[in-house]
mmCIF file of C-alpha atoms and ligand atoms in Angstrom:
data_model
loop_
_atom_site.group_PDB
_atom_site.id
_atom_site.type_symbol
_atom_site.label_atom_id
_atom_site.label_comp_id
_atom_site.label_asym_id
_atom_site.label_seq_id
_atom_site.Cartn_x
_atom_site.Cartn_y
_atom_site.Cartn_z
ATOM 1 C CA MET V 1 47.315 -101.784 42.545
ATOM 2 C CA GLY V 2 50.395 -104.091 42.824
ATOM 3 C CA PHE V 3 53.996 -102.630 42.690
ATOM 4 C CA GLU V 4 55.889 -105.546 41.160
ATOM 5 C CA ARG V 5 59.583 -105.281 40.971
ATOM 6 C CA PRO V 6 61.035 -104.442 37.680
ATOM 7 C CA LEU V 7 61.982 -107.344 35.431
ATOM 8 C CA LEU V 8 65.073 -109.354 35.408
ATOM 9 C CA GLY V 9 66.802 -107.449 38.414
ATOM 10 C CA GLU V 10 66.762 -104.184 36.469
ATOM 11 C CA PRO V 11 67.284 -101.239 38.701
ATOM 12 C CA TYR V 12 64.527 -98.792 39.700
ATOM 13 C CA LEU V 13 64.832 -95.447 37.793
ATOM 14 C CA LEU V 14 64.664 -92.575 40.079
ATOM 15 C CA THR V 15 65.012 -90.380 37.267
ATOM 16 C CA PRO V 16 62.217 -87.854 36.008
ATOM 17 C CA GLY V 17 61.775 -89.883 32.868
ATOM 18 C CA PRO V 18 62.397 -92.209 31.243
ATOM 19 C CA LEU V 19 61.267 -93.923 34.479
ATOM 20 C CA THR V 20 60.220 -97.291 35.872
ATOM 21 C CA THR V 21 56.962 -98.574 34.190
ATOM 22 C CA SER V 22 54.654 -101.305 35.144
ATOM 23 C CA LEU V 23 54.891 -104.798 33.586
ATOM 24 C CA ALA V 24 51.509 -104.251 32.059
ATOM 25 C CA THR V 25 52.775 -101.136 30.288
ATOM 26 C CA LYS V 26 55.827 -103.175 28.900
ATOM 27 C CA GLN V 27 53.662 -105.977 27.823
ATOM 28 C CA ALA V 28 51.597 -103.440 25.791
ATOM 29 C CA MET V 29 54.450 -103.250 23.511
ATOM 30 C CA LEU V 30 54.482 -106.880 22.193
ATOM 31 C CA ARG V 31 52.610 -106.431 19.251
ATOM 32 C CA ASP V 32 52.919 -104.635 16.133
ATOM 33 C CA TRP V 33 50.443 -102.250 14.592
ATOM 34 C CA GLY V 34 49.797 -100.775 11.180
ATOM 35 C CA SER V 35 49.838 -96.870 11.635
ATOM 36 C CA TRP V 36 47.036 -96.568 8.865
ATOM 37 C CA ASP V 37 44.908 -99.242 10.355
ATOM 38 C CA ALA V 38 41.695 -98.607 12.001
ATOM 39 C CA ASP V 39 42.703 -100.325 15.338
ATOM 40 C CA PHE V 40 45.648 -97.860 15.709
ATOM 41 C CA ARG V 41 43.546 -94.881 14.819
ATOM 42 C CA ALA V 42 41.213 -95.867 17.637
ATOM 43 C CA LEU V 43 44.154 -95.908 19.947
ATOM 44 C CA THR V 44 45.150 -92.448 18.641
ATOM 45 C CA ALA V 45 41.679 -91.220 18.960
ATOM 46 C CA GLU V 46 41.555 -92.710 22.552
ATOM 47 C CA LEU V 47 44.714 -91.108 23.618
ATOM 48 C CA ARG V 48 43.396 -87.389 22.589
ATOM 49 C CA ARG V 49 40.126 -87.862 24.188
ATOM 50 C CA ARG V 50 41.536 -89.146 27.556
ATOM 51 C CA LEU V 51 44.185 -86.395 27.734
ATOM 52 C CA LEU V 52 41.482 -83.777 26.973
ATOM 53 C CA ALA V 53 39.323 -85.070 29.739
ATOM 54 C CA MET V 54 42.245 -84.788 32.276
ATOM 55 C CA ILE V 55 42.242 -81.115 31.917
ATOM 56 C CA GLY V 56 38.633 -80.791 32.211
ATOM 57 C CA ASP V 57 37.965 -79.481 28.786
ATOM 58 C CA VAL V 58 34.182 -79.562 29.419
ATOM 59 C CA ASP V 59 32.907 -76.963 26.877
ATOM 60 C CA GLY V 60 35.237 -78.658 24.101
ATOM 61 C CA ALA V 61 37.484 -75.504 23.321
ATOM 62 C CA PHE V 62 40.655 -77.537 23.376
ATOM 63 C CA GLU V 63 42.436 -79.891 21.130
ATOM 64 C CA CYS V 64 45.187 -82.569 21.660
ATOM 65 C CA VAL V 65 48.069 -82.829 19.340
ATOM 66 C CA PRO V 66 50.252 -85.556 19.977
ATOM 67 C CA MET V 67 53.757 -85.099 18.183
ATOM 68 C CA GLN V 68 56.798 -87.593 17.677
ATOM 69 C CA GLY V 69 59.969 -87.064 19.587
ATOM 70 C CA SER V 70 61.135 -86.148 23.019
ATOM 71 C CA GLY V 71 59.620 -83.326 25.367
ATOM 72 C CA THR V 72 61.954 -80.800 23.748
ATOM 73 C CA PHE V 73 60.681 -81.536 20.223
ATOM 74 C CA CYS V 74 57.009 -80.812 21.558
ATOM 75 C CA VAL V 75 58.035 -77.497 23.385
ATOM 76 C CA GLU V 76 59.496 -76.491 20.094
ATOM 77 C CA ALA V 77 56.533 -77.472 18.365
ATOM 78 C CA MET V 78 54.395 -75.504 20.569
ATOM 79 C CA LEU V 79 56.519 -72.171 20.497
ATOM 80 C CA GLY V 80 57.315 -72.417 16.795
ATOM 81 C CA THR V 81 53.416 -72.990 15.930
ATOM 82 C CA LEU V 82 51.716 -70.728 18.625
ATOM 83 C CA VAL V 83 53.853 -67.796 18.919
ATOM 84 C CA PRO V 84 53.326 -65.645 15.694
ATOM 85 C CA ARG V 85 56.579 -64.691 13.912
ATOM 86 C CA GLN V 86 55.949 -60.988 15.195
ATOM 87 C CA GLY V 87 55.026 -62.296 18.594
ATOM 88 C CA LYS V 88 57.380 -61.785 21.865
ATOM 89 C CA VAL V 89 57.675 -64.245 24.728
ATOM 90 C CA LEU V 90 58.627 -63.784 28.176
ATOM 91 C CA VAL V 91 60.153 -66.845 29.599
ATOM 92 C CA LEU V 92 60.156 -67.452 33.209
ATOM 93 C CA ALA V 93 63.209 -69.335 34.061
ATOM 94 C CA ASN V 94 64.569 -70.853 37.242
ATOM 95 C CA GLY V 95 66.673 -73.845 35.823
ATOM 96 C CA ALA V 96 67.636 -75.767 32.952
ATOM 97 C CA TYR V 97 64.296 -76.279 31.177
ATOM 98 C CA GLY V 98 63.465 -72.532 31.362
ATOM 99 C CA LEU V 99 66.843 -71.593 29.811
ATOM 100 C CA ARG V 100 66.302 -74.266 27.031
ATOM 101 C CA ALA V 101 62.840 -72.799 26.108
ATOM 102 C CA ALA V 102 64.722 -69.507 25.630
ATOM 103 C CA GLN V 103 67.411 -71.135 23.640
ATOM 104 C CA THR V 104 64.645 -72.686 21.645
ATOM 105 C CA LEU V 105 63.021 -69.122 20.844
ATOM 106 C CA ARG V 106 66.639 -68.118 19.848
ATOM 107 C CA ALA V 107 66.828 -70.765 17.325
ATOM 108 C CA LEU V 108 63.571 -69.976 16.093
ATOM 109 C CA GLY V 109 64.297 -66.281 15.589
ATOM 110 C CA ARG V 110 61.120 -65.458 17.772
ATOM 111 C CA ALA V 111 61.617 -62.246 20.100
ATOM 112 C CA HIS V 112 61.942 -62.948 23.776
ATOM 113 C CA THR V 113 63.006 -61.783 27.051
ATOM 114 C CA VAL V 114 63.885 -63.879 30.129
ATOM 115 C CA ILE V 115 63.305 -63.468 33.992
ATOM 116 C CA ASP V 116 65.982 -65.656 35.309
ATOM 117 C CA LYS V 117 65.608 -66.614 39.072
ATOM 118 C CA GLY V 118 68.553 -68.980 39.453
ATOM 119 C CA ASP V 119 68.385 -72.254 40.803
ATOM 120 C CA TYR V 120 66.158 -71.688 44.023
ATOM 121 C CA LEU V 121 63.580 -69.340 43.585
ATOM 122 C CA PRO V 122 60.127 -69.397 41.802
ATOM 123 C CA PRO V 123 58.998 -66.601 39.451
ATOM 124 C CA ARG V 124 56.259 -64.594 41.240
ATOM 125 C CA GLY V 125 53.065 -63.178 39.860
ATOM 126 C CA GLU V 126 53.863 -59.638 40.810
ATOM 127 C CA GLU V 127 57.302 -59.551 38.995
ATOM 128 C CA VAL V 128 55.670 -61.340 35.995
ATOM 129 C CA GLY V 129 53.011 -58.388 36.051
ATOM 130 C CA ALA V 130 55.705 -55.755 36.451
ATOM 131 C CA ALA V 131 57.696 -57.330 33.161
ATOM 132 C CA LEU V 132 54.364 -57.210 31.306
ATOM 133 C CA ASP V 133 53.549 -53.706 32.268
ATOM 134 C CA ALA V 134 57.307 -52.567 31.137
ATOM 135 C CA ASP V 135 56.850 -54.143 27.789
ATOM 136 C CA PRO V 136 53.800 -53.984 25.931
ATOM 137 C CA ALA V 137 55.409 -56.000 23.125
ATOM 138 C CA ILE V 138 55.318 -59.070 25.082
ATOM 139 C CA THR V 139 52.351 -61.284 23.653
ATOM 140 C CA HIS V 140 52.919 -64.606 25.462
ATOM 141 C CA VAL V 141 54.337 -65.851 28.778
ATOM 142 C CA LEU V 142 56.109 -69.196 28.900
ATOM 143 C CA ALA V 143 56.063 -70.773 32.400
ATOM 144 C CA ILE V 144 57.728 -74.132 33.629
ATOM 145 C CA HIS V 145 55.219 -76.003 35.774
ATOM 146 C CA CYS V 146 57.748 -78.169 37.624
ATOM 147 C CA GLU V 147 61.320 -77.011 36.850
ATOM 148 C CA THR V 148 62.801 -80.737 36.939
ATOM 149 C CA SER V 149 66.375 -79.358 37.361
ATOM 150 C CA SER V 150 65.777 -78.629 40.957
ATOM 151 C CA GLY V 151 62.321 -80.149 41.384
ATOM 152 C CA ILE V 152 60.811 -76.706 42.191
ATOM 153 C CA LEU V 153 56.869 -76.362 41.764
ATOM 154 C CA ASN V 154 56.270 -73.031 40.192
ATOM 155 C CA PRO V 155 53.215 -71.044 41.249
ATOM 156 C CA VAL V 156 51.460 -71.339 37.746
ATOM 157 C CA GLU V 157 48.029 -70.087 39.088
ATOM 158 C CA GLU V 158 49.362 -66.641 40.199
ATOM 159 C CA ILE V 159 51.496 -66.425 37.058
ATOM 160 C CA ALA V 160 48.327 -66.998 35.008
ATOM 161 C CA GLN V 161 46.523 -64.519 37.109
ATOM 162 C CA ALA V 162 49.143 -61.780 36.232
ATOM 163 C CA THR V 163 49.231 -62.741 32.565
ATOM 164 C CA TYR V 164 45.783 -62.640 31.805
ATOM 165 C CA ALA V 165 45.008 -59.479 33.963
ATOM 166 C CA ARG V 166 47.119 -57.828 31.303
ATOM 167 C CA GLY V 167 45.731 -59.454 28.343
ATOM 168 C CA ARG V 168 48.508 -61.731 27.491
ATOM 169 C CA LYS V 169 48.613 -65.322 26.608
ATOM 170 C CA LEU V 170 50.127 -68.310 28.825
ATOM 171 C CA LEU V 171 51.928 -71.346 27.601
ATOM 172 C CA ILE V 172 53.049 -73.786 29.946
ATOM 173 C CA ASP V 173 55.718 -76.499 29.874
ATOM 174 C CA SER V 174 54.190 -78.831 32.236
ATOM 175 C CA MET V 175 56.361 -81.781 31.078
ATOM 176 C CA SER V 176 57.236 -83.310 34.416
ATOM 177 C CA ALA V 177 54.104 -82.360 36.280
ATOM 178 C CA PHE V 178 51.142 -83.075 33.941
ATOM 179 C CA GLY V 179 49.234 -85.998 35.300
ATOM 180 C CA ALA V 180 50.126 -85.885 38.905
ATOM 181 C CA VAL V 181 49.686 -81.916 39.567
ATOM 182 C CA PRO V 182 46.206 -80.327 38.584
ATOM 183 C CA THR V 183 46.215 -78.567 35.222
ATOM 184 C CA ASP V 184 42.369 -78.372 35.035
ATOM 185 C CA LEU V 185 41.230 -75.599 33.202
ATOM 186 C CA ARG V 186 38.426 -74.755 35.673
ATOM 187 C CA THR V 187 41.131 -73.550 38.202
ATOM 188 C CA LEU V 188 44.144 -72.736 35.880
ATOM 189 C CA ARG V 189 44.069 -70.582 32.682
ATOM 190 C CA TYR V 190 46.404 -70.963 29.758
ATOM 191 C CA GLU V 191 46.444 -71.182 25.871
ATOM 192 C CA ALA V 192 48.587 -74.349 25.550
ATOM 193 C CA ILE V 193 50.139 -76.967 27.990
ATOM 194 C CA VAL V 194 52.694 -79.518 26.793
ATOM 195 C CA SER V 195 53.998 -82.582 28.338
ATOM 196 C CA SER V 196 55.398 -86.161 27.144
ATOM 197 C CA ALA V 197 54.695 -89.747 27.253
ATOM 198 C CA ASN V 198 57.364 -90.541 29.678
ATOM 199 C CA LYS V 199 56.775 -88.511 32.758
ATOM 200 C CA CYS V 200 53.769 -88.852 35.121
ATOM 201 C CA ILE V 201 51.474 -90.923 32.907
ATOM 202 C CA GLU V 202 54.300 -93.431 33.284
ATOM 203 C CA GLY V 203 54.828 -94.407 29.476
ATOM 204 C CA VAL V 204 57.836 -94.889 27.641
ATOM 205 C CA PRO V 205 59.575 -92.386 25.468
ATOM 206 C CA GLY V 206 58.989 -91.543 21.910
ATOM 207 C CA PHE V 207 56.194 -88.821 21.727
ATOM 208 C CA GLY V 208 54.734 -85.732 23.618
ATOM 209 C CA PHE V 209 51.509 -83.886 23.334
ATOM 210 C CA VAL V 210 50.240 -80.275 23.326
ATOM 211 C CA LEU V 211 46.753 -79.429 24.638
ATOM 212 C CA VAL V 212 45.892 -76.107 22.967
ATOM 213 C CA ARG V 213 43.064 -73.930 22.628
ATOM 214 C CA ARG V 214 41.448 -74.617 19.344
ATOM 215 C CA SER V 215 41.290 -70.908 18.361
ATOM 216 C CA GLU V 216 44.905 -70.431 19.021
ATOM 217 C CA LEU V 217 45.475 -73.594 16.790
ATOM 218 C CA GLU V 218 43.382 -72.213 14.006
ATOM 219 C CA ALA V 219 45.078 -68.831 13.991
ATOM 220 C CA ALA V 220 48.530 -70.485 13.911
ATOM 221 C CA LYS V 221 48.495 -71.742 10.193
ATOM 222 C CA GLY V 222 51.641 -70.996 8.518
ATOM 223 C CA ASN V 223 53.513 -69.818 11.753
ATOM 224 C CA SER V 224 55.879 -72.625 12.008
ATOM 225 C CA HIS V 225 59.433 -72.543 11.063
ATOM 226 C CA SER V 226 59.542 -76.390 10.608
ATOM 227 C CA LEU V 227 57.568 -78.844 8.643
ATOM 228 C CA SER V 228 57.809 -81.763 10.857
ATOM 229 C CA LEU V 229 57.110 -79.771 14.093
ATOM 230 C CA ASP V 230 54.222 -77.804 12.656
ATOM 231 C CA LEU V 231 51.320 -78.450 15.289
ATOM 232 C CA HIS V 232 48.806 -76.943 13.086
ATOM 233 C CA ASP V 233 49.585 -79.151 10.081
ATOM 234 C CA GLN V 234 49.707 -82.236 12.385
ATOM 235 C CA TRP V 235 46.311 -81.444 13.901
ATOM 236 C CA THR V 236 44.758 -80.812 10.472
ATOM 237 C CA VAL V 237 45.907 -84.195 9.076
ATOM 238 C CA MET V 238 44.855 -86.015 12.214
ATOM 239 C CA GLU V 239 41.383 -84.471 12.232
ATOM 240 C CA LYS V 240 41.175 -85.411 8.472
ATOM 241 C CA THR V 241 42.455 -88.889 8.532
ATOM 242 C CA GLY V 242 42.797 -90.076 12.101
ATOM 243 C CA GLN V 243 46.461 -90.677 11.252
ATOM 244 C CA TRP V 244 49.639 -89.155 12.311
ATOM 245 C CA ARG V 245 51.255 -87.104 9.673
ATOM 246 C CA PHE V 246 54.540 -89.103 9.574
ATOM 247 C CA THR V 247 55.494 -92.579 11.049
ATOM 248 C CA PRO V 248 54.091 -92.647 14.712
ATOM 249 C CA PRO V 249 55.849 -94.519 17.441
ATOM 250 C CA THR V 250 53.091 -97.154 17.268
ATOM 251 C CA HIS V 251 54.373 -99.318 20.363
ATOM 252 C CA VAL V 252 54.922 -96.300 22.468
ATOM 253 C CA VAL V 253 51.374 -95.224 21.888
ATOM 254 C CA ALA V 254 50.096 -98.683 22.620
ATOM 255 C CA ALA V 255 52.185 -98.730 25.924
ATOM 256 C CA PHE V 256 50.745 -95.214 26.671
ATOM 257 C CA ILE V 257 47.117 -96.223 26.338
ATOM 258 C CA GLU V 258 47.880 -99.006 28.882
ATOM 259 C CA ALA V 259 49.557 -96.354 31.133
ATOM 260 C CA LEU V 260 46.454 -94.077 30.768
ATOM 261 C CA HIS V 261 44.293 -97.012 31.889
ATOM 262 C CA GLN V 262 46.366 -97.505 34.958
ATOM 263 C CA HIS V 263 46.364 -93.767 35.788
ATOM 264 C CA ALA V 264 42.543 -93.772 35.768
ATOM 265 C CA ALA V 265 42.480 -96.758 37.715
ATOM 266 C CA GLU V 266 44.657 -95.022 40.415
ATOM 267 C CA GLY V 267 42.198 -92.242 40.636
ATOM 268 C CA GLY V 268 43.479 -89.937 37.883
ATOM 269 C CA VAL V 269 45.565 -86.909 38.522
ATOM 270 C CA ALA V 270 44.584 -86.820 42.399
ATOM 271 C CA GLY V 271 45.473 -90.488 42.959
ATOM 272 C CA ARG V 272 48.748 -90.171 40.897
ATOM 273 C CA GLY V 273 49.681 -87.015 42.802
ATOM 274 C CA ALA V 274 48.804 -88.423 46.342
ATOM 275 C CA ARG V 275 51.032 -91.563 45.730
ATOM 276 C CA TYR V 276 54.042 -89.239 44.419
ATOM 277 C CA ALA V 277 53.494 -86.923 47.295
ATOM 278 C CA ASN V 278 53.742 -89.812 49.828
ATOM 279 C CA ASN V 279 56.873 -91.087 47.900
ATOM 280 C CA ARG V 280 58.375 -87.570 48.465
ATOM 281 C CA ASP V 281 57.446 -87.329 52.017
ATOM 282 C CA VAL V 282 58.893 -90.899 52.958
ATOM 283 C CA LEU V 283 61.980 -90.008 50.910
ATOM 284 C CA VAL V 284 62.550 -86.593 52.481
ATOM 285 C CA ALA V 285 61.882 -87.614 55.837
ATOM 286 C CA GLY V 286 64.136 -90.579 55.638
ATOM 287 C CA MET V 287 67.006 -88.753 53.898
ATOM 288 C CA ARG V 288 66.868 -85.768 56.348
ATOM 289 C CA ALA V 289 67.094 -88.342 59.316
ATOM 290 C CA ALA V 290 69.985 -89.727 57.640
ATOM 291 C CA GLY V 291 71.553 -86.099 57.703
ATOM 292 C CA PHE V 292 71.096 -85.019 53.963
ATOM 293 C CA GLU V 293 69.518 -81.695 53.428
ATOM 294 C CA THR V 294 67.098 -80.589 50.507
ATOM 295 C CA LEU V 295 67.850 -77.612 48.102
ATOM 296 C CA LEU V 296 64.433 -76.413 48.531
ATOM 297 C CA ASP V 297 62.267 -74.993 51.245
ATOM 298 C CA GLU V 298 59.256 -77.142 52.321
ATOM 299 C CA ARG V 299 56.774 -75.011 50.277
ATOM 300 C CA TRP V 300 58.372 -75.331 47.048
ATOM 301 C CA LEU V 301 59.069 -79.210 47.029
ATOM 302 C CA SER V 302 57.545 -80.883 44.356
ATOM 303 C CA PRO V 303 55.981 -84.472 44.405
ATOM 304 C CA ILE V 304 58.179 -85.030 41.261
ATOM 305 C CA ILE V 305 61.738 -85.029 41.957
ATOM 306 C CA VAL V 306 63.879 -83.856 45.155
ATOM 307 C CA THR V 307 67.366 -82.102 44.894
ATOM 308 C CA PHE V 308 69.708 -82.981 47.859
ATOM 309 C CA PHE V 309 73.067 -81.275 48.627
ATOM 310 C CA CYS V 310 76.153 -83.419 48.338
ATOM 311 C CA PRO V 311 77.694 -84.145 51.919
ATOM 312 C CA ALA V 312 80.657 -81.866 52.558
ATOM 313 C CA ASP V 313 82.681 -84.888 54.027
ATOM 314 C CA PRO V 314 85.869 -85.176 51.744
ATOM 315 C CA ASN V 315 85.328 -89.033 51.669
ATOM 316 C CA PHE V 316 82.116 -88.242 49.455
ATOM 317 C CA SER V 317 82.179 -88.448 45.591
ATOM 318 C CA PHE V 318 79.233 -88.551 43.524
ATOM 319 C CA PRO V 319 80.354 -91.051 40.787
ATOM 320 C CA ALA V 320 81.079 -93.451 43.748
ATOM 321 C CA PHE V 321 77.818 -92.933 45.456
ATOM 322 C CA TYR V 322 75.983 -93.492 42.162
ATOM 323 C CA GLU V 323 77.810 -96.714 41.608
ATOM 324 C CA LEU V 324 77.092 -98.017 45.325
ATOM 325 C CA MET V 325 73.425 -97.046 44.757
ATOM 326 C CA LYS V 326 73.269 -98.846 41.393
ATOM 327 C CA GLU V 327 74.646 -101.844 42.807
ATOM 328 C CA LYS V 328 71.834 -101.881 45.180
ATOM 329 C CA GLY V 329 69.221 -101.545 42.497
ATOM 330 C CA PHE V 330 68.656 -97.682 42.330
ATOM 331 C CA LEU V 331 69.779 -95.308 39.470
ATOM 332 C CA ILE V 332 69.706 -91.899 41.003
ATOM 333 C CA TYR V 333 70.189 -88.652 39.015
ATOM 334 C CA PRO V 334 73.180 -86.173 38.995
ATOM 335 C CA GLY V 335 72.416 -82.603 40.082
ATOM 336 C CA LYS V 336 71.771 -79.809 37.618
ATOM 337 C CA LEU V 337 72.287 -76.739 39.581
ATOM 338 C CA THR V 338 74.793 -74.140 38.516
ATOM 339 C CA ALA V 339 76.345 -73.240 41.842
ATOM 340 C CA VAL V 340 76.572 -76.092 44.197
ATOM 341 C CA GLU V 341 77.054 -79.922 44.108
ATOM 342 C CA SER V 342 73.855 -81.733 44.557
ATOM 343 C CA PHE V 343 71.977 -84.981 43.341
ATOM 344 C CA ARG V 344 68.390 -85.755 42.631
ATOM 345 C CA VAL V 345 65.970 -88.603 43.485
ATOM 346 C CA GLY V 346 62.830 -88.785 41.376
ATOM 347 C CA CYS V 347 59.656 -89.797 43.040
ATOM 348 C CA ILE V 348 57.693 -90.607 40.055
ATOM 349 C CA GLY V 349 57.044 -93.949 38.080
ATOM 350 C CA HIS V 350 55.840 -97.224 39.045
ATOM 351 C CA LEU V 351 57.219 -97.316 42.474
ATOM 352 C CA ASP V 352 55.731 -96.657 46.078
ATOM 353 C CA ALA V 353 56.621 -95.661 49.744
ATOM 354 C CA ASP V 354 58.461 -99.279 50.200
ATOM 355 C CA VAL V 355 60.771 -98.431 47.431
ATOM 356 C CA MET V 356 61.479 -94.966 48.770
ATOM 357 C CA ARG V 357 62.396 -96.658 52.277
ATOM 358 C CA ALA V 358 64.730 -98.980 50.399
ATOM 359 C CA VAL V 359 66.334 -95.992 48.705
ATOM 360 C CA VAL V 360 66.934 -94.146 52.176
ATOM 361 C CA ALA V 361 68.283 -97.431 53.274
ATOM 362 C CA ALA V 362 70.526 -97.859 50.445
ATOM 363 C CA ALA V 363 71.905 -94.414 50.626
ATOM 364 C CA THR V 364 72.630 -94.827 54.389
ATOM 365 C CA ARG V 365 74.737 -97.978 53.432
ATOM 366 C CA SER V 366 76.402 -96.396 50.599
ATOM 367 C CA LEU V 367 77.611 -93.661 52.812
ATOM 368 C CA ALA V 368 78.956 -96.026 55.344
ATOM 369 C CA GLU V 369 80.758 -98.045 52.599
ATOM 370 C CA MET V 370 82.467 -94.738 51.447
ATOM 371 C CA LYS V 371 83.375 -93.862 54.987
ATOM 372 C CA VAL V 372 81.306 -90.764 54.917
ATOM 373 C CA ALA V 373 80.687 -89.765 58.626
ATOM 374 C CA SER V 374 78.203 -86.911 58.016
ATOM 375 C CA ALA V 375 75.781 -86.307 55.144
ATOM 376 C CA ALA V 376 75.609 -82.627 56.095
ATOM 377 C CA PRO V 377 76.434 -80.257 53.308
ATOM 378 C CA ALA V 378 79.050 -77.321 53.740
ATOM 379 C CA PRO V 379 77.623 -74.801 56.196
ATOM 380 C CA HIS V 380 78.193 -71.934 53.598
ATOM 381 C CA VAL V 381 75.952 -73.680 51.069
ATOM 382 C CA LEU V 382 73.117 -73.600 53.837
ATOM 383 C CA GLY V 383 74.006 -70.192 54.666
ATOM 384 C CA GLU V 384 73.550 -69.084 51.060
ATOM 385 C CA ARG V 385 70.385 -70.732 50.698
ATOM 386 C CA ALA V 386 68.971 -69.417 53.890
ATOM 387 C CA LYS V 387 69.885 -65.835 52.395
ATOM 388 C CA LEU V 388 68.120 -66.500 48.966
ATOM 389 C CA VAL V 389 64.820 -67.809 50.348
ATOM 390 C CA ALA V 390 64.418 -65.422 53.005
HETATM 391 C C1 LIG S 401 61.704 -83.847 30.700
HETATM 392 C C2 LIG S 401 61.396 -82.299 30.463
HETATM 393 C C3 LIG S 401 61.476 -81.656 29.176
HETATM 394 C C4 LIG S 401 61.726 -82.503 27.982
HETATM 395 O O1 LIG S 401 63.252 -83.013 27.797
HETATM 396 P P1 LIG S 401 63.288 -84.145 26.759
HETATM 397 O O2 LIG S 401 64.643 -84.710 27.439
HETATM 398 O O3 LIG S 401 63.382 -83.535 25.558
HETATM 399 O O4 LIG S 401 62.182 -85.326 26.929
HETATM 400 C C5 LIG S 401 61.097 -80.349 29.073
HETATM 401 N N1 LIG S 401 60.715 -79.643 30.369
HETATM 402 C C6 LIG S 401 60.800 -80.162 31.467
HETATM 403 C C7 LIG S 401 60.313 -79.160 32.619
HETATM 404 C C8 LIG S 401 61.142 -81.527 31.591
HETATM 405 O O5 LIG S 401 61.054 -82.221 32.693
#
């Protein structure tokens, strides 16, 4: 596939969504659709069918329920609908999105408990098992697939094993991994998985979707705290009429269908994942050669987004670095770590290794312009990381 430059000199978005989309995806938004019309209903049906195929739902046990709003709306819809009011959730947190899920449960008034691993470390199957053994009231486990605040790829397979070995249910926030990291039901067990249009499928923002076991959905009638975020209701109406309950983001859906076709043409999840992994490898090798250090150990680096420590050199400032990178055509992303200064570079979106090489060159030039002699972080930062990942 061709990787045309963004339009009109707009910068590349090296961010984990919204991200750089292809020209064809943008062009798919150049017509208006009647939300009740058969042509648009066909788009919705195709979207649901293609997403179910992506998780290998061969025996038809799952449903796809799209939901208006950003990813957080869909996480809230999933939790509010699928966790019964008497349920209790074990939240596995190692960054901002895990903590947000806990905050959501608090707002919903659902009982929950949190394993918080800080910024660097993955929740492991063993500790999930121990937490479940210690608290029989826990009915569900919520895992973050790729914790986008650091870029860590959490070990969801071992978490699923620990969860189902104890008869509990797994819900996965795969927002930033779905479409590029395998979520196939034949190798990974879960009751529901949630993602959104503007991450690895490379659509534009406006809706998300929950892929959920039908029996869970059927049992969830009346659970939801919310009218608009009730997945059961959204599903029931969609099954009956083929329509979304309330105004759908029509143009966003049309762009998403185009993005899904490109995803399939690239070789589906495997093809998309391979391109992103190559983007990451080129980026990380180039940045390390320039003296930067990654937050994470090799083994936990995701193909989605990479966190780098800020250089310790006193001439370095992130806001100035950001502006210099923007001048060169690249929007990078501030860090979201609680303890140390960092920045992030996304590997996802309509971009390839040539773009990543240009990012590295731009970063090197920007450091020189700032008169930063070394990109190395403070030694104590590395010392701390070494202690934590040991
Ligand atoms: C992007 C993302 C979300 C949702 O964020 P929104 O800003 O609401 O779209 C949730 N979880 C993870 C892991 C994410 O990467």
